[in-house]
Short mmCIF file of C-alpha atoms and ligand atoms in Angstrom, two decimals:
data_model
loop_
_atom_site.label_atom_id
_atom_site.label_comp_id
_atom_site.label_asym_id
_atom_site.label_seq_id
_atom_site.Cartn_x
_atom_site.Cartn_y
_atom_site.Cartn_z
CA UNK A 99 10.52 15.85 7.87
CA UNK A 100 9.91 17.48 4.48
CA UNK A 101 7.79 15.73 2.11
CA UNK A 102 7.38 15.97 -0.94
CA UNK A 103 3.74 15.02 -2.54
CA UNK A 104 3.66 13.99 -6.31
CA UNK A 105 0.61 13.08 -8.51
CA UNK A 106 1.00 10.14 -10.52
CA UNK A 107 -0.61 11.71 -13.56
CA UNK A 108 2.51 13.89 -13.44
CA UNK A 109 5.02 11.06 -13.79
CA UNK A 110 3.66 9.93 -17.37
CA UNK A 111 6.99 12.16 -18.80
CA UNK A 112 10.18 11.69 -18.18
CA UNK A 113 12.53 13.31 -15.56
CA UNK A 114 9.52 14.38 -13.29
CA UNK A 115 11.39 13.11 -10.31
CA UNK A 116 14.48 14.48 -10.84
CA UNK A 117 15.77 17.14 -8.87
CA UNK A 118 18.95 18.35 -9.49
CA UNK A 119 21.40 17.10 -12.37
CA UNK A 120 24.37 16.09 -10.70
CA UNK A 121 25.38 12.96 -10.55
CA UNK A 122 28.47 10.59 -9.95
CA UNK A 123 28.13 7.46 -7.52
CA UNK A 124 27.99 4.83 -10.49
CA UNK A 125 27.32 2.22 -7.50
CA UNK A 126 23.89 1.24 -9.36
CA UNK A 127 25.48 0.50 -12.49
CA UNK A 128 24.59 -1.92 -14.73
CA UNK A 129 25.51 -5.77 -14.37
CA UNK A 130 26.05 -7.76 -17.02
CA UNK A 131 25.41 -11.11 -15.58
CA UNK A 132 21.87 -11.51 -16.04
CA UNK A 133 19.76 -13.92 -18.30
CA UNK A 134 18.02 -10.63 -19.63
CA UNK A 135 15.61 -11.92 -22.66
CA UNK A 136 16.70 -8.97 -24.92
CA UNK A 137 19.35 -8.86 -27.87
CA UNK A 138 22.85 -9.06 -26.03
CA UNK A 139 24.22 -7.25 -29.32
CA UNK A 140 27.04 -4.84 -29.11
CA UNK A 141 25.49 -3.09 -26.39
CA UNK A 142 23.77 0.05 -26.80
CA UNK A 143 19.82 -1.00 -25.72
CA UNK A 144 20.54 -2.26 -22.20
CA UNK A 145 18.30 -4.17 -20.71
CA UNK A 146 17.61 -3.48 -16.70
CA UNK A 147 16.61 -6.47 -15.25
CA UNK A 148 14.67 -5.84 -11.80
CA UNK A 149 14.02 -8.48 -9.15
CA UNK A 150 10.41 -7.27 -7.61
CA UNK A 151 9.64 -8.56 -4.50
CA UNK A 152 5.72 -8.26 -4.07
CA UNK A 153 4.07 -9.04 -0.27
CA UNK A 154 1.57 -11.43 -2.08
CA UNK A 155 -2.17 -11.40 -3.71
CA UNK A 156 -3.95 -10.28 -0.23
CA UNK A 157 -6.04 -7.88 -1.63
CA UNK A 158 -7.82 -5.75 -4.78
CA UNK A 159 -5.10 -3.18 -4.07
CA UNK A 160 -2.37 -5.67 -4.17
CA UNK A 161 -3.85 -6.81 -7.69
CA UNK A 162 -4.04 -3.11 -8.99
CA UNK A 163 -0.46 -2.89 -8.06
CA UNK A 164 1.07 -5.19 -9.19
CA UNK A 165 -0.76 -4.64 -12.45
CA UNK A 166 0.55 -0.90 -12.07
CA UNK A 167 4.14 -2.69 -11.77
CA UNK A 168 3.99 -5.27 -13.93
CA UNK A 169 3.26 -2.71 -16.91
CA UNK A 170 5.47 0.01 -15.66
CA UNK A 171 8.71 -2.32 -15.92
CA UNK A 172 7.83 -3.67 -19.32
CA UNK A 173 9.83 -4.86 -21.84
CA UNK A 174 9.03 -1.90 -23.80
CA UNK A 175 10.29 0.25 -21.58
CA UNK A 176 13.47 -1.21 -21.47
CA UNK A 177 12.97 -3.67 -18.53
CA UNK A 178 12.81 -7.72 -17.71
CA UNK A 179 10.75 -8.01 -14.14
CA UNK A 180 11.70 -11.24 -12.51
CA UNK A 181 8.79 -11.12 -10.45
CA UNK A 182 7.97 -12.92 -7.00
CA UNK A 183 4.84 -12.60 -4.62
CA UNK A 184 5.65 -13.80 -1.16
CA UNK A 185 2.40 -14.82 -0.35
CA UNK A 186 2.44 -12.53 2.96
CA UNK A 187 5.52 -14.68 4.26
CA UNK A 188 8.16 -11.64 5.78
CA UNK A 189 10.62 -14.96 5.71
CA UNK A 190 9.73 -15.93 2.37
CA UNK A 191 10.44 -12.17 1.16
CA UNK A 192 13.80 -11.72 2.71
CA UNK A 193 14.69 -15.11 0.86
CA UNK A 194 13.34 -14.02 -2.72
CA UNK A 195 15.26 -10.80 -2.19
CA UNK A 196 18.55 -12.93 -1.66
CA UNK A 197 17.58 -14.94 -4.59
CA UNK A 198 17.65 -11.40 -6.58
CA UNK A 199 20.93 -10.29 -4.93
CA UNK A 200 22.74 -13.57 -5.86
CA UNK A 201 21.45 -13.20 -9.49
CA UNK A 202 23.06 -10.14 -9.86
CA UNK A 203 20.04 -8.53 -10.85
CA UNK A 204 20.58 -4.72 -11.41
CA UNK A 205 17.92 -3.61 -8.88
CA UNK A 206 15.46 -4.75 -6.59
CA UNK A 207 12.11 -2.97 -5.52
CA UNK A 208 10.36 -4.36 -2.83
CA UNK A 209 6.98 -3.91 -0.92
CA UNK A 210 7.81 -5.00 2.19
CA UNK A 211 5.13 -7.40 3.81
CA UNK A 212 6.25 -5.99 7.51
CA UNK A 213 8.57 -2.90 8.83
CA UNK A 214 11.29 -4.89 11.04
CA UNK A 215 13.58 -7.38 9.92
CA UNK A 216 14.98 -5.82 6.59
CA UNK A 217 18.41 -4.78 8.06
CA UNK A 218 20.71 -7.82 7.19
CA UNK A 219 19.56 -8.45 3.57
CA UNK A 220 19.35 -4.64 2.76
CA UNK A 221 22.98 -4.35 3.87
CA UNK A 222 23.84 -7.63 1.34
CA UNK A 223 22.20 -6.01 -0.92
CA UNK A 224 23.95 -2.69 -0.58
CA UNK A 225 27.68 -4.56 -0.34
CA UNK A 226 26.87 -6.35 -3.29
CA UNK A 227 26.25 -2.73 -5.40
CA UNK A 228 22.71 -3.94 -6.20
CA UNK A 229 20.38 -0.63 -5.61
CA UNK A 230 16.98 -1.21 -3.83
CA UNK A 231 13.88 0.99 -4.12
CA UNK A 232 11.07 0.20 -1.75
CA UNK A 233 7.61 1.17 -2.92
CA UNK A 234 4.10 0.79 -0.78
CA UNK A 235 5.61 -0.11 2.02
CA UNK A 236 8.17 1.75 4.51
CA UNK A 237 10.43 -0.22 6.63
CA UNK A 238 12.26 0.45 9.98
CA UNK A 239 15.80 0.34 8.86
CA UNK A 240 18.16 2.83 8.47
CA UNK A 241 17.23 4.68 4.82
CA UNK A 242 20.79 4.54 4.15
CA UNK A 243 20.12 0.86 3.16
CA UNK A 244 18.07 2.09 0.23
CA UNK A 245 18.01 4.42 -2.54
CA UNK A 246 14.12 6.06 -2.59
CA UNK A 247 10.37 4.87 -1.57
CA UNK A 248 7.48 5.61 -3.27
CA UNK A 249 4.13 5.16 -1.60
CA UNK A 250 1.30 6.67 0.67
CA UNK A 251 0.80 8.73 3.80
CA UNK A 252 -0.86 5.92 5.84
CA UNK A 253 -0.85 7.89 8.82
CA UNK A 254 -2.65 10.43 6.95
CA UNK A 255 -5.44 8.16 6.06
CA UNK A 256 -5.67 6.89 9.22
CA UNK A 257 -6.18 10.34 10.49
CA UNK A 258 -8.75 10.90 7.65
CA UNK A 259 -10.68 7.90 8.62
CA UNK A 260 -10.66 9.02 12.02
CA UNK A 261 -11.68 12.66 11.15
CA UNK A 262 -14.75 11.13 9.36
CA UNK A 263 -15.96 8.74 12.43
CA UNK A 264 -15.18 11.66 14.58
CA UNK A 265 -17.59 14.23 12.53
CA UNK A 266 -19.92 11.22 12.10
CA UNK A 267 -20.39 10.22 15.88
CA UNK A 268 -18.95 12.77 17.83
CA UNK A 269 -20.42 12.77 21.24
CA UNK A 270 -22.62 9.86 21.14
CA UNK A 271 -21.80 6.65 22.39
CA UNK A 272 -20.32 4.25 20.15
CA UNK A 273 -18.69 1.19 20.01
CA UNK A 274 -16.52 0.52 17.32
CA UNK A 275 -14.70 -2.95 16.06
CA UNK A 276 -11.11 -2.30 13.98
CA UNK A 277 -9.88 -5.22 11.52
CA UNK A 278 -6.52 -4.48 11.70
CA UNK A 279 -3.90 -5.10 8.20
CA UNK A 280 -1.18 -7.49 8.68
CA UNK A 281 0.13 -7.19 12.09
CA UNK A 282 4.31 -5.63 11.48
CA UNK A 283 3.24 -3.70 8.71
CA UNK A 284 3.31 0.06 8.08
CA UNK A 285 0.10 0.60 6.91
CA UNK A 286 -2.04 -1.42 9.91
CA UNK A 287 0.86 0.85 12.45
CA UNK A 288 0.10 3.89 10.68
CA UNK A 289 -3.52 3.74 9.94
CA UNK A 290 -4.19 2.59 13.70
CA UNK A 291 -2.53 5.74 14.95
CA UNK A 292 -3.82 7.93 12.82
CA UNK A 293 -7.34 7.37 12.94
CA UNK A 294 -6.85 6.95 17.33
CA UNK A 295 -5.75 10.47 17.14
CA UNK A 296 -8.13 11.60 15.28
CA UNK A 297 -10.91 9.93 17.39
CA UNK A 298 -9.11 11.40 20.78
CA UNK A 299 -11.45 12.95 23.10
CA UNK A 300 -14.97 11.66 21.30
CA UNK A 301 -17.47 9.24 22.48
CA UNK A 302 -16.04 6.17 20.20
CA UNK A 303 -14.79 2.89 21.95
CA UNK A 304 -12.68 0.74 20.58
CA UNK A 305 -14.01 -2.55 21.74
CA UNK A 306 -12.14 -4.96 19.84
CA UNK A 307 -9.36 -4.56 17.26
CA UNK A 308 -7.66 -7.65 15.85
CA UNK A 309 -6.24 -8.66 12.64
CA UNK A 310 -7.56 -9.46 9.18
CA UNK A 311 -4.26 -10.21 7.41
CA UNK A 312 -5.70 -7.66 4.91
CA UNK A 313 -8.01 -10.21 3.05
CA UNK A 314 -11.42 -10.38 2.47
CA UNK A 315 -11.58 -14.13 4.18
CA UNK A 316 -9.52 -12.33 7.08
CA UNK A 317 -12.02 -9.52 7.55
CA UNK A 318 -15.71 -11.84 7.46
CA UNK A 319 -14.01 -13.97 9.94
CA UNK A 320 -12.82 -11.64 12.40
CA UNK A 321 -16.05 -9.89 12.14
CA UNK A 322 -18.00 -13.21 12.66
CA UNK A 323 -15.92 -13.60 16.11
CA UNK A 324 -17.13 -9.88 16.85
CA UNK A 325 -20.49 -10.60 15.96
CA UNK A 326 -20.88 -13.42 17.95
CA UNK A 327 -18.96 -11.68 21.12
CA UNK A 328 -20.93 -8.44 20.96
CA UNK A 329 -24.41 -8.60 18.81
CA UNK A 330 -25.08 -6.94 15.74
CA UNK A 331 -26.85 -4.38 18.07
CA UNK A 332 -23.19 -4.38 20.83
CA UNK A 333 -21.36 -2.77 17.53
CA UNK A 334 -22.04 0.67 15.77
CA UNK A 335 -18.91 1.07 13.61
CA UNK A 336 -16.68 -0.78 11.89
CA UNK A 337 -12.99 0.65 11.16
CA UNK A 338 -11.55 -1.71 8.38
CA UNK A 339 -7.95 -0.75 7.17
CA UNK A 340 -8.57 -2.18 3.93
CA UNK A 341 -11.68 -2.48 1.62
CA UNK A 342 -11.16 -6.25 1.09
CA UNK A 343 -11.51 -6.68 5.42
CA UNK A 344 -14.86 -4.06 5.38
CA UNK A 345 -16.26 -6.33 2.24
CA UNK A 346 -15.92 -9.75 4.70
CA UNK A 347 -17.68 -7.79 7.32
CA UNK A 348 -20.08 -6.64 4.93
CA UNK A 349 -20.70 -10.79 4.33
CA UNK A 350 -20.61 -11.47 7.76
CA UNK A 351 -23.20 -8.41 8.92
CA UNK A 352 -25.22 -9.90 6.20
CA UNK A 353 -24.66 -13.43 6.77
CA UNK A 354 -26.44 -12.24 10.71
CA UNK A 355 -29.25 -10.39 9.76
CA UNK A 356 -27.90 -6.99 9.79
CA UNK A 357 -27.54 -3.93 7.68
CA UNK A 358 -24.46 -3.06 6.39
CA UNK A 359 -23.62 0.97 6.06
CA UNK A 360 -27.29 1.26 8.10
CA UNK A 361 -27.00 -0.95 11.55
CA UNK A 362 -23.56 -1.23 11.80
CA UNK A 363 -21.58 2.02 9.69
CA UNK A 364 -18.14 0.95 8.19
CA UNK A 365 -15.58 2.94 7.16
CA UNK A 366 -12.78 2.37 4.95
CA UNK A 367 -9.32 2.50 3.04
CA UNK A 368 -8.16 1.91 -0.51
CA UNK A 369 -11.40 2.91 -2.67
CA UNK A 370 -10.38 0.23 -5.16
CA UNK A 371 -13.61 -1.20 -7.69
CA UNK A 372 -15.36 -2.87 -5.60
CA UNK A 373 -15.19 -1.41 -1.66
CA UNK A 374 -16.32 1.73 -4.08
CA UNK A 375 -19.04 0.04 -5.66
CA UNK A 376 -19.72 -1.25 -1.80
CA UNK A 377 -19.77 2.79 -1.09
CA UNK A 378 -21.99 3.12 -3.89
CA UNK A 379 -24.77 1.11 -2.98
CA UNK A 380 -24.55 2.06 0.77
CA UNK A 381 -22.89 -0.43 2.70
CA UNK A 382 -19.98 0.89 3.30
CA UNK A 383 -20.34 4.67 4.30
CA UNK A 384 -16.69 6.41 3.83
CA UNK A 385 -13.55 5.57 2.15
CA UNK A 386 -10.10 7.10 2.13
CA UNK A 387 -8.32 6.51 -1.23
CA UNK A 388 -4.54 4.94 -0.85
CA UNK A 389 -3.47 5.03 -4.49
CA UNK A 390 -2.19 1.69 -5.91
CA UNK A 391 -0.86 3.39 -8.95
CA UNK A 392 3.36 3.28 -8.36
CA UNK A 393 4.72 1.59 -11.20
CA UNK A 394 5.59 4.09 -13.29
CA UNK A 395 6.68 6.05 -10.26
CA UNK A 396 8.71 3.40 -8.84
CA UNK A 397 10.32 2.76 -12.35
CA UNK A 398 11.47 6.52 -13.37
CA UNK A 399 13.25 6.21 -9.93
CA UNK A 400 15.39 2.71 -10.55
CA UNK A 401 16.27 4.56 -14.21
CA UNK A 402 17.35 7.25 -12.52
CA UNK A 403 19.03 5.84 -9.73
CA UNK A 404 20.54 3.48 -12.39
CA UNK A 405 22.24 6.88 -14.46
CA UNK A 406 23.44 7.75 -11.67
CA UNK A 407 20.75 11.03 -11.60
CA UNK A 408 19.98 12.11 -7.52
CA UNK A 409 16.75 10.92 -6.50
CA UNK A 410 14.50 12.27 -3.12
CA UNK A 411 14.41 9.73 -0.20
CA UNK A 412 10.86 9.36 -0.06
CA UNK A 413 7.55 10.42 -2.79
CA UNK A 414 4.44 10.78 -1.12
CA UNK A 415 1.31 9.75 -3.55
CA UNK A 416 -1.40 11.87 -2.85
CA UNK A 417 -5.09 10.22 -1.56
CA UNK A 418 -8.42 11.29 -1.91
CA UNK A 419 -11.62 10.73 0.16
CA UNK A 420 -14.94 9.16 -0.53
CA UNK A 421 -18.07 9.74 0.72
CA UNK A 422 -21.46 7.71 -1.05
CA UNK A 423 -22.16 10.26 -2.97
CA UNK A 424 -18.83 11.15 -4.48
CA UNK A 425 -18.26 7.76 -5.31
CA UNK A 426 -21.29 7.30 -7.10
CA UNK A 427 -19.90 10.64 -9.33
CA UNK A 428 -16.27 8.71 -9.81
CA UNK A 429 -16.68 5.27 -10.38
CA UNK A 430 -17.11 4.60 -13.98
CA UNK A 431 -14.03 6.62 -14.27
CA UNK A 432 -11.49 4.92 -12.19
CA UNK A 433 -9.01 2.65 -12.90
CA UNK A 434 -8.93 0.70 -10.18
O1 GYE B 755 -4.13 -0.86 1.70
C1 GYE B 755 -4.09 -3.21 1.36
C2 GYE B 755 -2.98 -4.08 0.90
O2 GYE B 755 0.25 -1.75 1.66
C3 GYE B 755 -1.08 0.10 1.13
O3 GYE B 755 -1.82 -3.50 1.43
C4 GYE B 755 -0.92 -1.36 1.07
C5 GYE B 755 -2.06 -2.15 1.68
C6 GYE B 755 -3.44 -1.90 1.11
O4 GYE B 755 -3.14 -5.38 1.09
O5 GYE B 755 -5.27 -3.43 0.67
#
């Protein structure tokens, strides 16, 4: 499968995303039904209202997100966000996403909490005309049911993670712990398989490997259980698939006695403010970047889908990696 990579620093213009010019499905058009805050008027500023359905507040990335989002689909830029956070429910999701179909919204853009399950409502959606962008997130329905994603190679940080523990430990010995993201979503599928593939044919064990929910509660926890199974001294490495999970363990290595980034080496994804300032002062030892930054990504593709201008199935973000002392370089200058 082709894909094509975009920077977000590219997107700050308009048509970045647009391919060719032709258009002519008018499927996406604009409702009129909505409660839309701006001047009704005789018509010419068009407000698009957007039903966003967000997984939930799990994490620093999840903030930075919906921050991204939240200012992306602005009133200034010619949008009202009716905005919902499912709290990590994939139930509570599907019914928020009804809730936007039966508003009439113009078009929804959701991060889907987990892959499965999105058939029936994407189809409602689709019958009723409503277009729906997915950003973050993938899911495992057909991508006629949607118009675009926007989001990150998780694989490919997986694999990056994975390249990093396999440089770092090679043929020694080692027995590594994973805190696993929300069990049914694409990043903890993707990031597990990319970093086991990456780790193929070294001397790491995967001991343990259970879910976190992506939280920082979620991750000390866990790690408390491993702790207590294994002994600071049973564990060498800890694979977290999100900063927030590595910054519990980080408590909980602490909490025992231990060393964080020295006994027990962690590794990494996101790189948002503080898992990098956790980099910084050497508890955590590597983290892969997965850029939080979609908004105004994800809302030059609803305009465009909405004018009826051909939009790409899928925009890969591109990530960076960390190690301690490229963080310490970076980190005043992020904005995340
Ligand atoms: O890595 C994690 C968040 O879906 C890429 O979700 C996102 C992940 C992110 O809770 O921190």
């Amino acid at each position: 499968m082709r894909k094509t990579f975009i920077s977000t620093m590219a997107v700050a213009g308009a048509s970045a995303l647009v391919l060719a010019g032709c258009s002519s499905s008018d499927e996406g058009k604009v409702a009129d039904d909505t409660t839309a805050g701006a001047s009704g008027g005789d018509g010419t500023s068009e407000v698009i209202t957007v039903g966003f359905a967000q997984t939930g507040a799990e994490s620093g990335w999840r903030s930075a997100n919906t921050e991204s989002m939240q200012n992306a689909f602005s009133e200034d830029n010619g949008f009202d966000l009716v905005f919902n956070a499912a709290d990590n429910d994939p139930a509570a999701q599907i019914s928020a996403v009804r809730n936007f179909i039966n508003q009439g919204v113009d078009a929804i853009v959701i991060a889907p909490v987990v892959e499965d399950g999105w058939d029936d409502v994407l189809q409602e959606a689709k019958d009723a005309g409503i277009p729906v962008v997915l950003e973050d997130r993938t899911v495992s329905a057909s991508d006629d049911l949607y118009e675009s994603w926007v989001g990150l190679d998780f694989h490919a940080e997986g694999v990056k993670a994975g390249e990093w523990a396999a440089e770092e430990f090679g043929d020694t010995p080692t027995n590594m712990v994973v805190l696993e993201g929300t069990t049914g979503s694409a990043p903890a599928n993707e990031r597990a398989a990319g970093f086991d593939e990456a780790i193929a044919g070294t001397a790491i064990e995967t001991i343990d490997s259970q879910t976190g929910d992506f939280t920082r509660d979620g991750g000390k926890s866990v790690m408390e259980g491993y702790i207590a199974n294994y002994g600071l001294d049973g564990i060498d490495l800890v694979y977290a698939h999100n900063d927030d999970m590595g910054l519990g363990a980080i408590e909980a290595i602490e909490a025992a006695g231990g060393t964080p980034g020295e006994d027990i080496k962690i590794v990494t994804i996101d790189a948002v403010k503080d898992g990098m300032q956790a980099l910084v002062d050497g508890k955590i030892n590597y983290i892969v970047e997965c850029n939080p930054m979609l908004g105004e990504l994800a809302a030059q593709i609803v305009k465009d889908v909405l004018a009826g201008t051909e939009v790409e199935k899928t925009y890969y973000v591109e990530d960076q990696t960390f190690t301690q002392e490229q963080a310490a370089e970076v980190i005043d200058e992020r904005p995340y």
